[in-house]
Short mmCIF file of C-alpha atoms and ligand atoms in Angstrom, two decimals:
data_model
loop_
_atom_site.label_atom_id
_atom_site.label_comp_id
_atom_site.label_asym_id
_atom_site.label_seq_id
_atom_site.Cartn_x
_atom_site.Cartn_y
_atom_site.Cartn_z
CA UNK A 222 111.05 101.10 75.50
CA UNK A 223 107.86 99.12 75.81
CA UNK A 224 108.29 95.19 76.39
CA UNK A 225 105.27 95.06 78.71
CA UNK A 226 105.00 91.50 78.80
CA UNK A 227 109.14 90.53 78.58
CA UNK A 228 111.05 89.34 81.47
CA UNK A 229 114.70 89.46 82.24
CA UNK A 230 116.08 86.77 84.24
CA UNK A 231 119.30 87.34 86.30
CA UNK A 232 120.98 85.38 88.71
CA UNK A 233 117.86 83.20 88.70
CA UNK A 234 115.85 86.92 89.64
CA UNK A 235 113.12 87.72 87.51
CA UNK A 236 113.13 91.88 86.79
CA UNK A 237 110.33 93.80 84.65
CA UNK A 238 111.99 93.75 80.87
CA UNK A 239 110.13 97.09 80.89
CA UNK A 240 112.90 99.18 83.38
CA UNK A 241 115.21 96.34 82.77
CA UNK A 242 118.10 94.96 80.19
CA UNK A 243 120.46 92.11 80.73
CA UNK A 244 122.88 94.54 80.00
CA UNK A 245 121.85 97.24 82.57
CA UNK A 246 121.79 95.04 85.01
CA UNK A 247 125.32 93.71 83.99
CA UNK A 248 126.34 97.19 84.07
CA UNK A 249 124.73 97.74 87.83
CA UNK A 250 126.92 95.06 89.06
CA UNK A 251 130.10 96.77 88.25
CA UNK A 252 129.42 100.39 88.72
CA UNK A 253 132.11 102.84 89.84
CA UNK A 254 130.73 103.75 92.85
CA UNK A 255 132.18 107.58 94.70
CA UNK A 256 132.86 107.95 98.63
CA UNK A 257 130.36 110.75 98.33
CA UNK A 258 127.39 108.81 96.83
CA UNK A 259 124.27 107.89 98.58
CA UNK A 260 122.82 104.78 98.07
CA UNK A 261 119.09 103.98 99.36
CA UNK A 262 118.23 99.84 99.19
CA UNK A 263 115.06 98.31 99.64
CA UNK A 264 113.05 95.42 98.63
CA UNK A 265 109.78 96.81 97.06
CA UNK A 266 107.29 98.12 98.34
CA UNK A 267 109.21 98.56 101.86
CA UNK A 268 109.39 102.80 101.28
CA UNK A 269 111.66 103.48 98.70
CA UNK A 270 109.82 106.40 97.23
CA UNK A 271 109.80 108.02 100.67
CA UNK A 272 113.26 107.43 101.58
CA UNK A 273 113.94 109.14 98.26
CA UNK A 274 111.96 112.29 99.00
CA UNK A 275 113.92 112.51 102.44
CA UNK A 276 117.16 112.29 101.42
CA UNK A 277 115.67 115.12 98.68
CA UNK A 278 114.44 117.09 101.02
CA UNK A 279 117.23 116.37 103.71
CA UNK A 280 119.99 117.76 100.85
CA UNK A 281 117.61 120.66 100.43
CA UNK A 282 117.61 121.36 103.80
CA UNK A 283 113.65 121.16 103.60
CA UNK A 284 113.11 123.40 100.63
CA UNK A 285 110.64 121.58 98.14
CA UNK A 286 111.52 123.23 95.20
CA UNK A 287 113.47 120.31 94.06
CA UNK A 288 111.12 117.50 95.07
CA UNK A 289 107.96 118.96 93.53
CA UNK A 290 109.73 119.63 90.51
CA UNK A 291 111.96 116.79 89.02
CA UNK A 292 110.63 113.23 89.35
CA UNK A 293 111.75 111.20 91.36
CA UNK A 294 113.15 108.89 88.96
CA UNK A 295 115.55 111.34 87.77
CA UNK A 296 116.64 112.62 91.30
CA UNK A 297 117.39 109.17 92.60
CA UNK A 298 117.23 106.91 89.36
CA UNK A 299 117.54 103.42 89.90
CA UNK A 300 120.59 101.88 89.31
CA UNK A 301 120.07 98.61 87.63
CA UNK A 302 117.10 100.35 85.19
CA UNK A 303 118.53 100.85 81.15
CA UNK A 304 117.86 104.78 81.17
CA UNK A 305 120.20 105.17 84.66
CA UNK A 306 123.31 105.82 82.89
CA UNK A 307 121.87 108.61 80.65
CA UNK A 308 120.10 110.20 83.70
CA UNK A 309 122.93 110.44 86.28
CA UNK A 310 125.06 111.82 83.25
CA UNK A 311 122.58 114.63 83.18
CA UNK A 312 121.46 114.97 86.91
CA UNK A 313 122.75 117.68 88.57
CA UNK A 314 122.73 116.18 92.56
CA UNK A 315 125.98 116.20 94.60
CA UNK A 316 125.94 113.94 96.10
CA UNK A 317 124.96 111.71 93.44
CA UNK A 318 121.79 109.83 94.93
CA UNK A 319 121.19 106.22 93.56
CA UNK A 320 118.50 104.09 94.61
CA UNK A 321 118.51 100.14 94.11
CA UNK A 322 116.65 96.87 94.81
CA UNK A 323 119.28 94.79 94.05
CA UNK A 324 120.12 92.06 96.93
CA UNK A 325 123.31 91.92 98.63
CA UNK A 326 124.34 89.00 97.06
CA UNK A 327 124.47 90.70 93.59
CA UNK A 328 125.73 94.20 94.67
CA UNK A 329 127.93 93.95 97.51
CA UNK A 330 131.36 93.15 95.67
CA UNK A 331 131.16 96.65 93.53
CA UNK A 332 130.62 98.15 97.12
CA UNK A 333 133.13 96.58 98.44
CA UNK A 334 136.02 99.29 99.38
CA UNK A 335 133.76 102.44 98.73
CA UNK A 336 132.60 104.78 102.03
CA UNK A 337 129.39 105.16 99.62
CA UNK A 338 126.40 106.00 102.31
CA UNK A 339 124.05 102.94 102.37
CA UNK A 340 120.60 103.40 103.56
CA UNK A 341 118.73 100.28 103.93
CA UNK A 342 115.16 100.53 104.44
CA UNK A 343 112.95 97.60 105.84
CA UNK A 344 109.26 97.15 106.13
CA UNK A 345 107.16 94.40 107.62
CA UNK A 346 106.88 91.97 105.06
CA UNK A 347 102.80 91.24 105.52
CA UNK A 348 102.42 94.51 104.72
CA UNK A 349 105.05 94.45 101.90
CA UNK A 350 103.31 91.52 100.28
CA UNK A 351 99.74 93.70 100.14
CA UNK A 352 101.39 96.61 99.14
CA UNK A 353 103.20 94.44 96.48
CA UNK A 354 100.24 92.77 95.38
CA UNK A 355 98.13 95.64 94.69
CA UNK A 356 100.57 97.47 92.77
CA UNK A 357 100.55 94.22 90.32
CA UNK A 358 97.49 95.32 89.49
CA UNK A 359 97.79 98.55 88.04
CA UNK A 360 101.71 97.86 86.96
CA UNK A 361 101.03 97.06 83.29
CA UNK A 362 104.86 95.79 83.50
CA UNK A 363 104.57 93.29 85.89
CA UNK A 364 103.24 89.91 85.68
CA UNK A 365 98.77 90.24 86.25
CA UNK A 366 98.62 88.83 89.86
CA UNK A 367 96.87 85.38 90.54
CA UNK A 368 94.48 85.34 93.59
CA UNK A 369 96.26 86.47 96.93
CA UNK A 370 96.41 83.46 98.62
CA UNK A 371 98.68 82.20 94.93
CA UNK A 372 100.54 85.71 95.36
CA UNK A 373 101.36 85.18 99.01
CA UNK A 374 102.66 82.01 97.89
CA UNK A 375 105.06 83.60 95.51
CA UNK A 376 106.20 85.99 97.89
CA UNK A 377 106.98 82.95 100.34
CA UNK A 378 108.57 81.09 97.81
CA UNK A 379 110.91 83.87 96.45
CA UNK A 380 109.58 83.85 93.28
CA UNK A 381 107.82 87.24 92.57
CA UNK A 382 109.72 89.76 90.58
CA UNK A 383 113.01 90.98 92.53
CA UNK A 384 112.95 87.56 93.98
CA UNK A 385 112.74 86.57 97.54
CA UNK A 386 112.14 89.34 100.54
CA UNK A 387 113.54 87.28 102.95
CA UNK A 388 117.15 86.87 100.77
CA UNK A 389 117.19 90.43 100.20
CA UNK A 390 116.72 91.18 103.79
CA UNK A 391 118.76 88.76 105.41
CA UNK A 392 121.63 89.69 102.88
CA UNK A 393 121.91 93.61 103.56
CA UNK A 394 121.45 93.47 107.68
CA UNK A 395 123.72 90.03 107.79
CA UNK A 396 126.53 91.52 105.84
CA UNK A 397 126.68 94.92 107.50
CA UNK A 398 130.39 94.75 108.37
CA UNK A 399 131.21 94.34 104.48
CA UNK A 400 129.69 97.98 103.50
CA UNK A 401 131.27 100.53 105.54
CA UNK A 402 128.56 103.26 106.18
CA UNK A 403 125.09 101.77 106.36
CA UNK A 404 122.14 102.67 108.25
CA UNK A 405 119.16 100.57 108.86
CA UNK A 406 115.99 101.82 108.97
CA UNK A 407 112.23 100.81 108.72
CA UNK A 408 109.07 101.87 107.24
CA UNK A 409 107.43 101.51 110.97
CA UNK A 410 110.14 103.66 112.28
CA UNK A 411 109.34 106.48 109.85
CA UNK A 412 105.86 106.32 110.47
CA UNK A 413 105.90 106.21 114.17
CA UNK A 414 107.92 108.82 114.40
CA UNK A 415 108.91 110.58 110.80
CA UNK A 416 110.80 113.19 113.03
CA UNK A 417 113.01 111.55 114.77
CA UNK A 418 113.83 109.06 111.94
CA UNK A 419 114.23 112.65 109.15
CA UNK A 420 117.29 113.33 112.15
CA UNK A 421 119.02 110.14 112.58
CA UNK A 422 118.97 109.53 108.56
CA UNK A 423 120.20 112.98 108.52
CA UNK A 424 122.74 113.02 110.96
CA UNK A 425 123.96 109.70 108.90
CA UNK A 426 124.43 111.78 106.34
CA UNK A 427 126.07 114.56 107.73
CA UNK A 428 123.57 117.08 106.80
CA UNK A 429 122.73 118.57 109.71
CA UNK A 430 119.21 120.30 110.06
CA UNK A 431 118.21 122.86 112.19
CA UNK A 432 114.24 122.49 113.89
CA UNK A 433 112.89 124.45 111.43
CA UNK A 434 114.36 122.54 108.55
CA UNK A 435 113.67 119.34 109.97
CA UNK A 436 109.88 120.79 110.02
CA UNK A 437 109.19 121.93 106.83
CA UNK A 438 111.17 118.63 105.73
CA UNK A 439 108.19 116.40 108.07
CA UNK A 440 105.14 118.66 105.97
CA UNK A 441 106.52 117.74 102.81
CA UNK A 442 107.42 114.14 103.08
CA UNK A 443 104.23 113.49 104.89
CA UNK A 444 101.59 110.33 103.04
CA UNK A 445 99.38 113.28 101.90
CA UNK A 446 101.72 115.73 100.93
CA UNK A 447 103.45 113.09 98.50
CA UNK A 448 100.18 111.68 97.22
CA UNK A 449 99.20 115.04 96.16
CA UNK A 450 103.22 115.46 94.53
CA UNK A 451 103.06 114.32 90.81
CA UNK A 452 106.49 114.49 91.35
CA UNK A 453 106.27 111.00 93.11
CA UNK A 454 103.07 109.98 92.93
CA UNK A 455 103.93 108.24 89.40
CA UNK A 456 100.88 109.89 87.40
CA UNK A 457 103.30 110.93 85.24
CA UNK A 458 103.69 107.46 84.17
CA UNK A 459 101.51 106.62 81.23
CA UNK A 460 97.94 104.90 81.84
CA UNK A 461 99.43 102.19 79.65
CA UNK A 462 102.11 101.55 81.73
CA UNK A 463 100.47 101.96 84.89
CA UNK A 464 96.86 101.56 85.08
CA UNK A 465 96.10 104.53 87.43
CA UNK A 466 92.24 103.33 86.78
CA UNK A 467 93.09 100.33 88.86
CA UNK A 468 94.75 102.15 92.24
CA UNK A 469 97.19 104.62 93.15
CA UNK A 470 100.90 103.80 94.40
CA UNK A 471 100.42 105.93 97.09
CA UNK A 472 97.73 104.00 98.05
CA UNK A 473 97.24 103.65 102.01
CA UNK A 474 100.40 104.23 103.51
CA UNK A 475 99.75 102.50 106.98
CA UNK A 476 101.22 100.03 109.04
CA UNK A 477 99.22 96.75 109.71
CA UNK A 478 97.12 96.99 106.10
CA UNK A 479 97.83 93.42 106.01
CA UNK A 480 95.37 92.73 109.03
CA UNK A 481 92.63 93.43 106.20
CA UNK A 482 94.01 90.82 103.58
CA UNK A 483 95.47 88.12 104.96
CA UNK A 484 93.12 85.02 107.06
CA UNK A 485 94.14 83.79 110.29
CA UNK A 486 95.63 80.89 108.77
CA UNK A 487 97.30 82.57 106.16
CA UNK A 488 98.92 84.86 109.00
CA UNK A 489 100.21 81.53 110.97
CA UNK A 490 101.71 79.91 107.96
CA UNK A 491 103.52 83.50 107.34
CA UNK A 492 104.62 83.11 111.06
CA UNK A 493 106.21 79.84 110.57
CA UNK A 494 108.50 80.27 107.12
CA UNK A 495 109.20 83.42 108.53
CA UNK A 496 110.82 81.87 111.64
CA UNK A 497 112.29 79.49 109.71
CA UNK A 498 113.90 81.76 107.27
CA UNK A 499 114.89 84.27 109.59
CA UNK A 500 116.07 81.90 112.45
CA UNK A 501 119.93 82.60 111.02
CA UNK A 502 119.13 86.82 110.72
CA UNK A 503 121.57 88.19 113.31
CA UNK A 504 119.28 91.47 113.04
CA UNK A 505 116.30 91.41 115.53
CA UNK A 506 113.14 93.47 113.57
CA UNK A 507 110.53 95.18 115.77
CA UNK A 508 107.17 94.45 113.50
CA UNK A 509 104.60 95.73 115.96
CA UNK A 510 102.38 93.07 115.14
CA UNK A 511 104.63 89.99 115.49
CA UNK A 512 105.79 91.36 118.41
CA UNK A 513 102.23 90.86 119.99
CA UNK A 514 102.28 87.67 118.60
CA UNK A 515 105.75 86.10 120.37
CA UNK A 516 104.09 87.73 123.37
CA UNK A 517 100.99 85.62 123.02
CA UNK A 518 102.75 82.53 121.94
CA UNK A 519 105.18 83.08 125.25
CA UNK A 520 101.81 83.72 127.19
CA UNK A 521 100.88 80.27 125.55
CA UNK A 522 103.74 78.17 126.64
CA UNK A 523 103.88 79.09 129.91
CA UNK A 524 100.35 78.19 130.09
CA UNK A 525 101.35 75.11 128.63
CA UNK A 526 104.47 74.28 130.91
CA UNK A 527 102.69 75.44 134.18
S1 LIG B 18 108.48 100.84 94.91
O1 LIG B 18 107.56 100.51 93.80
O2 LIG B 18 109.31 99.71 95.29
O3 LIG B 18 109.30 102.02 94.63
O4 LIG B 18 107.51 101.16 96.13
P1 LIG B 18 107.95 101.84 97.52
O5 LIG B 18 108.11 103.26 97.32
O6 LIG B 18 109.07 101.06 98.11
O7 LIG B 18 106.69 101.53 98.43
C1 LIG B 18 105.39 102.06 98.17
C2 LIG B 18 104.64 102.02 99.49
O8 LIG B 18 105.12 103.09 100.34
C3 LIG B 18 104.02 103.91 100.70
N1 LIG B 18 104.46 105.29 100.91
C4 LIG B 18 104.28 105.95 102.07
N2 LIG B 18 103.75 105.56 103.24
C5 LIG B 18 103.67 106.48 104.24
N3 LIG B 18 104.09 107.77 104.12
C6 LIG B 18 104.64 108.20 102.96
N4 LIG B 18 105.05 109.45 102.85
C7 LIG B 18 104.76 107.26 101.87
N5 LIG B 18 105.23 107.33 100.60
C8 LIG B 18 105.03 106.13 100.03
C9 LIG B 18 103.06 103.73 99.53
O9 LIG B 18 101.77 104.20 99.85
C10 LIG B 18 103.15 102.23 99.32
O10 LIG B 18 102.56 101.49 100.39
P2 LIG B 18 101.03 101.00 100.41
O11 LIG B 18 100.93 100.09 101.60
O12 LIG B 18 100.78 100.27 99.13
O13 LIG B 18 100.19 102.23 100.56
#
């Protein structure tokens, strides 16, 4: 299955015709899912692959055997792609772990009723838009990227591939009390402190660890132990699929990368749609770098009202 350059559209969301059929994603809508699954949910680019070499390594109590032998795509496959059916058939995980991008809107009815484990991860969306950005590059199935400040655009407007971040979002921390075991948790948490977030998603998954586990399970789901994992550093996929000439998925790994892309007035006009868009999210996210920012602007009006 080629079709580089086709493009399903779904709900009015365009998906990569490459991973994606109209059926599959039919299918994704209604799957069956267990009480025992796990279920990790993410926009792009927000630290899927990661979360996916946790839970691996979390199941595996921090043994690596699994993780730097099976791909990735095969431990966790993703749910709305056309080969998932044929790979959870053959994968041997209990629990059975699923990954998704899907937004809430589209997925939450077949949840609906099932104690499936939900882990939603969340990353800063400047840096999601650079991380997104540069993978159009070298993803031969994705759409060749304009300029940045067109891409930006796109992201701001909903229209990139997967559609909009701030739909997706909003959708899985607004609707919390309509999936019945979901944990929240960011790409800043995990790299602020990978530790601590290896026990909570642990704990939430009832797979207790002991130090040492928890450990071994930090080494091997560290930036530079998984760039070095073919496993999940997707140069397995096929130059012609992705150009690995034109950068690596695991490419920086950092917070804040989008302090190097975007301009000052790029970064106010983010600021404003993303106050306006998120003024009705009943979640409050801690983005380190916004966070300075409200403190300025508070600094700001007081100077202004004094
Ligand atoms: S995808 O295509 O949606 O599955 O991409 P996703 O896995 O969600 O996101 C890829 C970005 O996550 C970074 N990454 C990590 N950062 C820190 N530590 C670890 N262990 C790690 N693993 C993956 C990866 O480098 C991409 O971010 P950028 O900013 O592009 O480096």
């Amino acid at each position: 299955m080629a079709r580089l350059d086709v493009t399903e559209m779904f709900h009015g969301i365009s998906f990569p015709g490459h991973l994606h059929t109209q059926d599959s994603l039919k299918l994704a809508l209604k799957f069956p899912f267990r009480d025992s699954d796990i279920l990790i949910v993410s926009y792009p680019k927000s630290g899927t692959t990661w979360m996916q070499e946790i839970v691996s390594l979390i199941s595996n109590k921090g043994d690596p055997h699994v993780s730097q032998n099976t791909p990735n795509w095969a431990r966790s496959p993703w749910l709305e792609q056309y080969y998932f059916a044929a790979v959870l058939d053959s994968s041997p995980s209990t629990p059975r772990v699923i990954t998704t991008h899907l937004p809430h809107h589209l997925l939450g009815p077949a949840l609906q009723g099932s104690k499936a484990k939900v882990i939603y991860v969340s990353r800063n969306p400047k840096d999601v838009v650079v991380s997104f950005y540069h993978f159009h590059k070298m993803a031969n199935f994705l759409p060749e990227p304009d300029t940045f400040p067109e891409f930006l655009n796109q992201f701001l407007e909903g229209t990139l591939s997967y559609g909009s971040w701030f739909d997706h979002v909003k959708g899985w921390s607004d609707q919390t009390a309509s999936v019945n075991c979901l944990l929240h948790i960011t790409y800043e948490e995990m790299s602020l402190d990978l530790c601590g977030a290896i026990k909570r998603i642990s704990s939430f998954l009832q797979c207790p660890l002991v130090e040492d586990e928890v450990s071994t399970c930090v080494k091997h789901c560290s930036f530079s132990s998984m760039k070095h994992n073919k496993m999940v550093n997707y140069t397995l996929v096929a130059q012609e699929i992705m150009d690995h000439g034109k950068g690596s998925f695991m490419r920086k790994g950092k917070i804040g990368d989008w302090k190097n892309m975007f301009t000052e007035e790029q970064n106010q006009y983010f600021n404003c749609v993303y106050k306006s868009k998120m003024q009705d999210c009943t979640l409050r996210f801690v983005w380190e770098e916004q966070k300075e920012e409200e403190s300025h602007v508070k600094d700001l009006n007081a100077v202004e009202e004094s």
